Amino acid sequence: MRATRAIIHLGNLAHNIQAIRGFIKPGVKICAAVKADAYGHGAVECSKRLLAEGVDVLAVATVGEGEELRAAGISCPILLLSLCAPEEIEDAVRQDITPLVFDKEYIQLFSREAGKLGKADYPVHIAVDSGMGRIGCLPEEAGKIARMIVDSGNLTIGGTCTHFALSDGISQEAQEYTKNQYTNFLKAIDNIRSEGLDPGLRHCCASAATLIHAEMQLDMVRPGIILYGYYADEVDREYLHKLGTPLDLRPVMTLETEVSAIRHFSRGMSVGYGRTWIAEKDTDIAVLPVGYGDGLLRRWAAAGLEVAIGGKTYPIRGRICMDQCMADLGSGSPVHRWDKAVIFGCKADGAAQDADDIARLTGTISYEITSCITKRVPRTYIE
Ligand SMILES: *Cc1c(COP(=O)(O)O)cnc(C)c1O
């Protein structure tokens, strides 16, 4: 196996889900977001462990992601959070993937396919746009959509959901916006009930709202990022501690590699493309077989990425290449060729930075850091 690999700590995944459970009211179901290959951690392995830890439902973004789970023998309900193309609907229904619906055309397409495949009462969830501005019907249309589902012939209302735009913000404005969205969502539920119909499982909380708006958990919550050990933006370790509800999350992924060569650079020699870094004094440079083809983005170098080798940190010099990058060891460092170098992840693995640290350095969120570790990086699953 390549030296560059992502270690996936399934034990930390289990720890996180159990820690999160302390925030979830009894009887509330858990729908774990495993879209985008479980945020880069490997959907099949993570899903199996999450189900073993008592998760009820899995959420994906594409039909292909759902099919991958089914092919691995996973039989729990799978929710499709994004819309699929008409050509994918047959596969979605064949694989019993539950779509979010909110308009006549899409409802009819699913109903027709369910009829063709002889599936009666095929469950769909109604998506309500309560203020996210993405998919969903308006709250006052929810009853009409619910009626359409029931009248379509082959579908049944399995649930009703919405998604918050600002639930990971802690300002008063953000929290008020979330409360307002929640009120709109409840209006949608009332609107369905006043049609004499059952909204099914009501769900609206992703990670942040699950942790700080317990009253909004309703019948099911949909955590994602916290499963993988990272806080949802401003709802972070300090904020939860301040609220008196501390939460200890552990990063699940560690990205590591090995020093593939150590080369002595004398003053004036430059490192890599563009000659953006020139040695001001003699130094040793470690070559690392990891680059942007693995998800180590070029802009991380300029932002101040450091790798940890043997408990010390060393700055990346010059530009990150597609397959390699270079770290400055200085002179007389104890680093040897083939030593392990940790890019980010668990402190317990020797990482100096986690995905949140890199996200802060590079102006993004941890979600993007782990999701963008590419396919050519083998995932190694350990406890
Ligand atoms: C991705 C997603 C989630 C999970 O979000 P996190 O912030 O990672 O918890 C929940 N619901 C929907 C609709 C999503 O798209």
CSV table of C-alpha atoms and ligand atoms in Angstrom, one decimal:
chain,number,residue,atom,x,y,z
A,1,MET,CA,0.0,0.0,0.0
A,2,ARG,CA,1.1,3.6,-0.7
A,3,ALA,CA,2.7,5.5,2.1
A,4,THR,CA,0.1,8.2,1.8
A,5,ARG,CA,-3.1,6.9,3.4
A,6,ALA,CA,-6.1,8.0,5.4
A,7,ILE,CA,-6.4,6.2,8.7
A,8,ILE,CA,-10.0,5.9,9.6
A,9,HIS,CA,-10.6,5.4,13.4
A,10,LEU,CA,-13.9,3.5,13.5
A,11,GLY,CA,-13.6,3.5,17.3
A,12,ASN,CA,-13.7,7.3,17.2
A,13,LEU,CA,-16.7,7.2,15.0
A,14,ALA,CA,-18.4,5.0,17.6
A,15,HIS,CA,-17.3,7.3,20.4
A,16,ASN,CA,-18.7,10.4,18.6
A,17,ILE,CA,-22.1,8.8,17.9
A,18,GLN,CA,-22.4,7.7,21.5
A,19,ALA,CA,-21.3,11.2,22.8
A,20,ILE,CA,-23.9,12.8,20.5
A,21,ARG,CA,-26.6,10.4,21.9
A,22,GLY,CA,-26.4,12.3,25.1
A,23,PHE,CA,-27.9,15.3,23.2
A,24,ILE,CA,-30.7,13.3,21.5
A,25,LYS,CA,-34.0,12.9,23.3
A,26,PRO,CA,-35.2,9.3,23.9
A,27,GLY,CA,-37.2,8.0,21.0
A,28,VAL,CA,-35.8,10.4,18.4
A,29,LYS,CA,-34.4,8.5,15.4
A,30,ILE,CA,-31.0,9.2,14.0
A,31,CYS,CA,-30.4,9.6,10.3
A,32,ALA,CA,-26.6,9.7,9.7
A,33,ALA,CA,-25.4,11.7,6.8
A,34,VAL,CA,-23.0,9.5,4.9
A,35,LYS,CA,-23.1,11.5,1.6
A,36,ALA,CA,-19.9,12.3,-0.3
A,37,ASP,CA,-18.4,8.9,0.8
A,38,ALA,CA,-19.1,9.7,4.4
A,39,TYR,CA,-17.4,13.1,4.1
A,40,GLY,CA,-14.4,11.4,2.6
A,41,HIS,CA,-14.2,8.7,5.3
A,42,GLY,CA,-15.6,5.8,3.3
A,43,ALA,CA,-19.4,5.4,3.2
A,44,VAL,CA,-19.7,1.6,3.4
A,45,GLU,CA,-17.4,1.0,6.3
A,46,CYS,CA,-18.7,4.0,8.2
A,47,SER,CA,-22.3,3.1,7.5
A,48,LYS,CA,-21.8,-0.4,8.8
A,49,ARG,CA,-20.3,0.8,12.0
A,50,LEU,CA,-23.0,3.5,12.5
A,51,LEU,CA,-25.7,1.0,12.1
A,52,ALA,CA,-24.0,-1.3,14.6
A,53,GLU,CA,-24.0,1.7,16.9
A,54,GLY,CA,-27.8,2.0,16.6
A,55,VAL,CA,-28.3,4.6,13.8
A,56,ASP,CA,-31.7,4.1,12.1
A,57,VAL,CA,-31.5,5.7,8.7
A,58,LEU,CA,-28.6,6.8,6.3
A,59,ALA,CA,-28.6,9.9,4.1
A,60,VAL,CA,-26.9,10.2,0.8
A,61,ALA,CA,-26.9,12.8,-1.9
A,62,THR,CA,-26.9,10.7,-5.1
A,63,VAL,CA,-28.6,7.5,-6.2
A,64,GLY,CA,-25.2,6.1,-6.9
A,65,GLU,CA,-24.2,6.6,-3.3
A,66,GLY,CA,-27.4,4.7,-2.2
A,67,GLU,CA,-26.7,1.9,-4.6
A,68,GLU,CA,-23.2,1.5,-3.2
A,69,LEU,CA,-24.6,1.0,0.2
A,70,ARG,CA,-27.2,-1.5,-1.0
A,71,ALA,CA,-24.5,-3.4,-2.9
A,72,ALA,CA,-22.7,-3.8,0.4
A,73,GLY,CA,-25.8,-5.4,1.9
A,74,ILE,CA,-27.1,-2.5,3.8
A,75,SER,CA,-30.8,-2.7,4.1
A,76,CYS,CA,-31.9,0.2,6.4
A,77,PRO,CA,-33.9,3.1,5.0
A,78,ILE,CA,-31.8,5.4,2.8
A,79,LEU,CA,-32.8,9.0,2.4
A,80,LEU,CA,-31.8,10.9,-0.8
A,81,LEU,CA,-31.1,14.5,0.2
A,82,SER,CA,-30.7,15.9,-3.3
A,83,LEU,CA,-32.8,15.6,-6.4
A,84,CYS,CA,-31.9,13.0,-9.0
A,85,ALA,CA,-32.2,13.1,-12.7
A,86,PRO,CA,-35.3,11.4,-14.3
A,87,GLU,CA,-33.0,8.7,-15.7
A,88,GLU,CA,-32.0,7.7,-12.2
A,89,ILE,CA,-35.5,7.3,-10.8
A,90,GLU,CA,-35.8,3.6,-11.9
A,91,ASP,CA,-32.6,2.7,-10.0
A,92,ALA,CA,-33.6,4.8,-7.0
A,93,VAL,CA,-36.9,2.9,-6.7
A,94,ARG,CA,-35.4,-0.5,-7.5
A,95,GLN,CA,-33.0,0.1,-4.6
A,96,ASP,CA,-35.7,1.4,-2.2
A,97,ILE,CA,-34.1,4.8,-1.9
A,98,THR,CA,-36.4,7.4,-0.3
A,99,PRO,CA,-36.5,10.7,-2.2
A,100,LEU,CA,-37.3,14.2,-0.9
A,101,VAL,CA,-40.2,15.5,-3.1
A,102,PHE,CA,-41.9,18.9,-3.4
A,103,ASP,CA,-43.5,19.3,-6.8
A,104,LYS,CA,-46.0,17.5,-9.1
A,105,GLU,CA,-43.6,16.4,-11.9
A,106,TYR,CA,-41.1,14.7,-9.5
A,107,ILE,CA,-43.9,13.1,-7.5
A,108,GLN,CA,-45.5,11.7,-10.7
A,109,LEU,CA,-42.2,10.4,-12.0
A,110,PHE,CA,-41.6,8.5,-8.8
A,111,SER,CA,-45.2,7.3,-8.6
A,112,ARG,CA,-45.1,5.9,-12.2
A,113,GLU,CA,-41.8,4.1,-11.5
A,114,ALA,CA,-43.1,2.6,-8.2
A,115,GLY,CA,-46.2,1.4,-10.1
A,116,LYS,CA,-44.1,-0.1,-12.9
A,117,LEU,CA,-41.9,-2.0,-10.4
A,118,GLY,CA,-45.0,-3.1,-8.5
A,119,LYS,CA,-44.1,-1.3,-5.3
A,120,ALA,CA,-47.2,-0.1,-3.5
A,121,ASP,CA,-47.0,2.7,-0.8
A,122,TYR,CA,-43.5,3.7,-1.8
A,123,PRO,CA,-42.4,6.1,0.9
A,124,VAL,CA,-41.3,9.7,0.0
A,125,HIS,CA,-40.5,12.6,2.3
A,126,ILE,CA,-41.9,16.1,1.7
A,127,ALA,CA,-39.2,18.7,1.6
A,128,VAL,CA,-40.3,22.1,2.9
A,129,ASP,CA,-38.3,25.3,2.2
A,130,SER,CA,-38.7,27.1,5.5
A,131,GLY,CA,-36.0,29.6,4.7
A,132,MET,CA,-32.9,27.7,3.4
A,133,GLY,CA,-33.6,28.7,-0.2
A,134,ARG,CA,-32.6,25.5,-1.7
A,135,ILE,CA,-35.1,22.6,-2.4
A,136,GLY,CA,-38.6,22.4,-1.0
A,137,CYS,CA,-42.1,23.7,-1.3
A,138,LEU,CA,-43.3,26.7,0.6
A,139,PRO,CA,-44.9,25.9,4.0
A,140,GLU,CA,-48.4,26.9,2.8
A,141,GLU,CA,-48.1,24.5,-0.1
A,142,ALA,CA,-47.2,21.5,2.0
A,143,GLY,CA,-50.8,20.3,2.4
A,144,LYS,CA,-51.4,20.4,-1.4
A,145,ILE,CA,-48.1,18.5,-2.0
A,146,ALA,CA,-49.1,15.9,0.6
A,147,ARG,CA,-52.5,15.4,-1.1
A,148,MET,CA,-50.7,15.0,-4.4
A,149,ILE,CA,-48.5,12.3,-3.0
A,150,VAL,CA,-51.4,10.3,-1.6
A,151,ASP,CA,-53.4,10.8,-4.8
A,152,SER,CA,-50.5,9.7,-7.0
A,153,GLY,CA,-51.5,6.1,-6.5
A,154,ASN,CA,-48.3,4.4,-5.5
A,155,LEU,CA,-46.7,6.7,-3.0
A,156,THR,CA,-47.0,7.3,0.7
A,157,ILE,CA,-45.8,10.1,3.0
A,158,GLY,CA,-42.9,8.7,5.0
A,159,GLY,CA,-41.8,12.0,6.4
A,160,THR,CA,-41.7,15.7,6.2
A,161,CYS,CA,-38.5,17.7,6.6
A,162,THR,CA,-36.7,21.0,6.3
A,163,HIS,CA,-33.1,22.3,6.5
A,164,PHE,CA,-31.7,25.3,8.4
A,165,ALA,CA,-29.6,28.0,6.8
A,166,LEU,CA,-28.0,29.4,9.9
A,167,SER,CA,-28.2,26.8,12.7
A,168,ASP,CA,-24.4,26.7,13.1
A,169,GLY,CA,-24.3,30.4,14.0
A,170,ILE,CA,-24.5,31.5,17.6
A,171,SER,CA,-25.4,35.1,17.1
A,172,GLN,CA,-28.9,36.2,18.2
A,173,GLU,CA,-29.8,36.9,14.6
A,174,ALA,CA,-28.8,33.5,13.5
A,175,GLN,CA,-30.7,31.8,16.3
A,176,GLU,CA,-33.8,33.9,15.6
A,177,TYR,CA,-33.7,33.0,11.9
A,178,THR,CA,-33.5,29.3,12.9
A,179,LYS,CA,-36.5,29.7,15.3
A,180,ASN,CA,-38.4,31.4,12.5
A,181,GLN,CA,-37.6,28.6,10.1
A,182,TYR,CA,-38.7,26.1,12.7
A,183,THR,CA,-42.1,28.0,13.1
A,184,ASN,CA,-42.5,27.9,9.3
A,185,PHE,CA,-41.8,24.2,9.4
A,186,LEU,CA,-44.4,23.6,12.0
A,187,LYS,CA,-46.9,25.6,9.9
A,188,ALA,CA,-46.2,23.2,7.0
A,189,ILE,CA,-46.8,20.3,9.3
A,190,ASP,CA,-50.2,21.8,10.4
A,191,ASN,CA,-51.0,22.5,6.8
A,192,ILE,CA,-50.5,18.8,6.0
A,193,ARG,CA,-52.6,17.7,9.0
A,194,SER,CA,-55.4,20.1,8.1
A,195,GLU,CA,-55.6,18.1,4.8
A,196,GLY,CA,-56.4,15.2,7.1
A,197,LEU,CA,-53.0,13.6,6.3
A,198,ASP,CA,-50.1,12.3,8.4
A,199,PRO,CA,-46.8,14.1,7.9
A,200,GLY,CA,-44.8,10.9,8.9
A,201,LEU,CA,-41.4,11.4,10.4
A,202,ARG,CA,-40.8,15.1,11.1
A,203,HIS,CA,-37.1,16.1,10.9
A,204,CYS,CA,-35.1,19.3,10.6
A,205,CYS,CA,-31.9,19.2,12.7
A,206,ALA,CA,-28.5,18.7,11.1
A,207,SER,CA,-25.4,18.6,13.5
A,208,ALA,CA,-25.6,22.1,14.9
A,209,ALA,CA,-29.3,22.2,15.6
A,210,THR,CA,-29.2,18.7,17.1
A,211,LEU,CA,-26.8,20.0,19.7
A,212,ILE,CA,-28.3,23.4,20.6
A,213,HIS,CA,-32.0,23.2,19.7
A,214,ALA,CA,-33.1,20.1,21.4
A,215,GLU,CA,-36.7,21.2,21.2
A,216,MET,CA,-36.5,21.0,17.4
A,217,GLN,CA,-35.4,17.3,17.3
A,218,LEU,CA,-39.0,16.2,16.6
A,219,ASP,CA,-39.0,12.5,15.3
A,220,MET,CA,-35.5,12.3,13.8
A,221,VAL,CA,-32.2,14.2,13.6
A,222,ARG,CA,-29.7,14.2,10.7
A,223,PRO,CA,-26.2,14.7,12.0
A,224,GLY,CA,-23.3,14.7,9.7
A,225,ILE,CA,-20.0,16.5,10.5
A,226,ILE,CA,-20.1,15.8,14.2
A,227,LEU,CA,-20.0,12.0,13.5
A,228,TYR,CA,-16.6,12.5,11.9
A,229,GLY,CA,-15.3,14.5,14.9
A,230,TYR,CA,-15.7,18.1,13.9
A,231,TYR,CA,-17.9,20.8,15.3
A,232,ALA,CA,-20.4,22.6,13.1
A,233,ASP,CA,-18.9,26.1,12.7
A,234,GLU,CA,-19.6,28.4,15.7
A,235,VAL,CA,-21.3,25.6,17.6
A,236,ASP,CA,-17.9,24.5,18.7
A,237,ARG,CA,-16.2,22.9,21.7
A,238,GLU,CA,-16.0,26.2,23.6
A,239,TYR,CA,-19.5,27.3,22.9
A,240,LEU,CA,-21.0,23.9,24.1
A,241,HIS,CA,-18.8,24.0,27.1
A,242,LYS,CA,-20.1,27.5,27.9
A,243,LEU,CA,-23.7,26.3,27.6
A,244,GLY,CA,-22.9,23.6,30.2
A,245,THR,CA,-23.3,20.8,27.7
A,246,PRO,CA,-19.7,19.8,26.8
A,247,LEU,CA,-19.1,17.5,23.9
A,248,ASP,CA,-15.9,15.6,23.3
A,249,LEU,CA,-15.6,14.8,19.6
A,250,ARG,CA,-12.6,12.9,18.2
A,251,PRO,CA,-11.5,13.3,14.6
A,252,VAL,CA,-12.0,10.1,12.7
A,253,MET,CA,-9.6,10.7,9.9
A,254,THR,CA,-5.8,11.1,10.0
A,255,LEU,CA,-4.0,11.8,6.8
A,256,GLU,CA,-0.4,10.5,6.9
A,257,THR,CA,2.5,9.7,4.6
A,258,GLU,CA,6.2,8.9,4.8
A,259,VAL,CA,9.3,10.8,4.1
A,260,SER,CA,10.3,9.4,0.7
A,261,ALA,CA,13.7,11.2,0.6
A,262,ILE,CA,15.8,13.7,2.5
A,263,ARG,CA,17.9,16.0,0.4
A,264,HIS,CA,20.5,18.6,1.5
A,265,PHE,CA,19.9,22.0,0.0
A,266,SER,CA,22.6,24.6,0.1
A,267,ARG,CA,21.9,28.3,0.3
A,268,GLY,CA,20.3,29.6,-3.0
A,269,MET,CA,18.7,26.4,-4.1
A,270,SER,CA,15.0,26.6,-4.8
A,271,VAL,CA,12.2,24.2,-4.1
A,272,GLY,CA,9.7,23.1,-6.8
A,273,TYR,CA,7.6,24.8,-9.5
A,274,GLY,CA,7.8,28.5,-9.8
A,275,ARG,CA,10.9,28.7,-7.5
A,276,THR,CA,8.7,30.4,-4.9
A,277,TRP,CA,11.0,29.4,-2.0
A,278,ILE,CA,14.7,29.7,-2.1
A,279,ALA,CA,16.9,28.5,0.8
A,280,GLU,CA,18.4,31.4,2.7
A,281,LYS,CA,20.8,29.0,4.4
A,282,ASP,CA,21.8,25.4,4.1
A,283,THR,CA,19.0,23.1,5.1
A,284,ASP,CA,17.6,19.6,4.8
A,285,ILE,CA,14.4,19.2,2.7
A,286,ALA,CA,12.1,16.2,3.1
A,287,VAL,CA,10.2,15.0,0.0
A,288,LEU,CA,6.7,13.8,0.8
A,289,PRO,CA,4.7,11.7,-1.7
A,290,VAL,CA,1.5,13.6,-1.3
A,291,GLY,CA,0.1,16.4,-3.3
A,292,TYR,CA,-3.1,18.1,-4.6
A,293,GLY,CA,-3.9,14.9,-6.5
A,294,ASP,CA,-4.5,13.5,-3.0
A,295,GLY,CA,-6.5,16.5,-1.8
A,296,LEU,CA,-3.6,18.5,-0.4
A,297,LEU,CA,-4.6,21.7,-2.1
A,298,ARG,CA,-2.0,24.1,-3.4
A,299,ARG,CA,-3.2,27.0,-1.4
A,300,TRP,CA,-2.6,25.1,1.9
A,301,ALA,CA,1.2,25.7,1.5
A,302,ALA,CA,1.0,29.5,1.3
A,303,ALA,CA,-1.5,29.4,4.2
A,304,GLY,CA,1.1,27.9,6.5
A,305,LEU,CA,0.6,24.1,6.4
A,306,GLU,CA,3.0,22.2,8.6
A,307,VAL,CA,3.6,18.5,8.8
A,308,ALA,CA,4.3,16.6,12.0
A,309,ILE,CA,7.2,14.1,12.0
A,310,GLY,CA,8.2,12.4,15.2
A,311,GLY,CA,6.4,14.9,17.4
A,312,LYS,CA,7.9,18.1,15.8
A,313,THR,CA,6.4,20.3,13.1
A,314,TYR,CA,8.0,21.4,9.9
A,315,PRO,CA,6.8,23.9,7.3
A,316,ILE,CA,5.9,23.0,3.7
A,317,ARG,CA,8.1,25.0,1.3
A,318,GLY,CA,7.4,26.1,-2.2
A,319,ARG,CA,4.4,25.0,-4.2
A,320,ILE,CA,2.5,21.8,-3.5
A,321,CYS,CA,2.8,19.6,-6.6
A,322,MET,CA,0.2,17.1,-7.9
A,323,ASP,CA,1.9,14.2,-6.3
A,324,GLN,CA,4.6,15.5,-4.0
A,325,CYS,CA,5.5,18.3,-1.6
A,326,MET,CA,8.5,19.4,0.3
A,327,ALA,CA,9.0,20.1,4.0
A,328,ASP,CA,11.9,22.1,5.6
A,329,LEU,CA,13.6,20.1,8.2
A,330,GLY,CA,16.3,22.7,9.0
A,331,SER,CA,19.7,21.4,9.8
A,332,GLY,CA,20.5,18.6,12.2
A,333,SER,CA,16.9,17.3,12.5
A,334,PRO,CA,16.3,13.9,13.9
A,335,VAL,CA,14.1,12.9,11.0
A,336,HIS,CA,15.0,9.8,9.0
A,337,ARG,CA,14.0,8.6,5.6
A,338,TRP,CA,10.7,6.6,5.7
A,339,ASP,CA,9.6,8.2,9.0
A,340,LYS,CA,5.9,8.8,9.3
A,341,ALA,CA,4.7,12.3,8.5
A,342,VAL,CA,1.2,13.3,9.6
A,343,ILE,CA,-0.6,16.0,7.6
A,344,PHE,CA,-3.7,16.4,9.7
A,345,GLY,CA,-6.0,14.5,12.0
A,346,CYS,CA,-5.9,13.0,15.5
A,347,LYS,CA,-3.5,14.4,18.0
A,348,ALA,CA,-3.2,10.8,19.2
A,349,ASP,CA,-1.7,9.8,15.8
A,350,GLY,CA,0.9,12.6,16.2
A,351,ALA,CA,-1.0,15.2,14.1
A,352,ALA,CA,-0.1,18.8,14.9
A,353,GLN,CA,-3.2,20.1,13.1
A,354,ASP,CA,-6.7,18.8,12.6
A,355,ALA,CA,-9.0,19.4,9.7
A,356,ASP,CA,-10.5,22.4,11.5
A,357,ASP,CA,-7.1,24.0,11.9
A,358,ILE,CA,-6.4,23.6,8.2
A,359,ALA,CA,-9.9,24.9,7.4
A,360,ARG,CA,-9.3,28.0,9.5
A,361,LEU,CA,-5.9,28.6,7.9
A,362,THR,CA,-7.3,28.2,4.4
A,363,GLY,CA,-10.7,30.0,4.8
A,364,THR,CA,-13.0,27.0,4.5
A,365,ILE,CA,-14.7,24.4,6.7
A,366,SER,CA,-13.6,21.0,7.9
A,367,TYR,CA,-16.3,19.3,5.7
A,368,GLU,CA,-14.4,20.4,2.6
A,369,ILE,CA,-11.0,19.3,4.0
A,370,THR,CA,-12.0,15.6,4.6
A,371,SER,CA,-14.4,15.4,1.6
A,372,CYS,CA,-11.7,16.5,-0.8
A,373,ILE,CA,-9.2,13.7,0.1
A,374,THR,CA,-9.3,11.9,-3.2
A,375,LYS,CA,-10.0,8.4,-4.2
A,376,ARG,CA,-6.3,7.5,-4.8
A,377,VAL,CA,-5.7,7.8,-1.1
A,378,PRO,CA,-6.4,4.3,0.4
A,379,ARG,CA,-8.6,4.4,3.5
A,380,THR,CA,-7.2,2.1,6.3
A,381,TYR,CA,-9.9,1.2,8.9
A,382,ILE,CA,-8.7,0.6,12.4
A,383,GLU,CA,-10.4,0.7,15.8
B,1,LIG,C1,-25.5,17.4,4.7
B,1,LIG,C2,-26.9,17.5,5.3
B,1,LIG,C3,-27.0,17.2,6.7
B,1,LIG,C4,-25.9,17.0,7.6
B,1,LIG,O1,-25.3,18.2,7.8
B,1,LIG,P1,-24.1,18.5,9.0
B,1,LIG,O2,-24.0,19.9,9.0
B,1,LIG,O3,-22.9,17.8,8.4
B,1,LIG,O4,-24.6,17.9,10.2
B,1,LIG,C5,-28.3,17.2,7.1
B,1,LIG,N1,-29.4,17.5,6.3
B,1,LIG,C6,-29.3,17.8,5.0
B,1,LIG,C7,-30.5,18.1,4.2
B,1,LIG,C8,-28.0,17.8,4.5
B,1,LIG,O5,-27.8,18.2,3.2
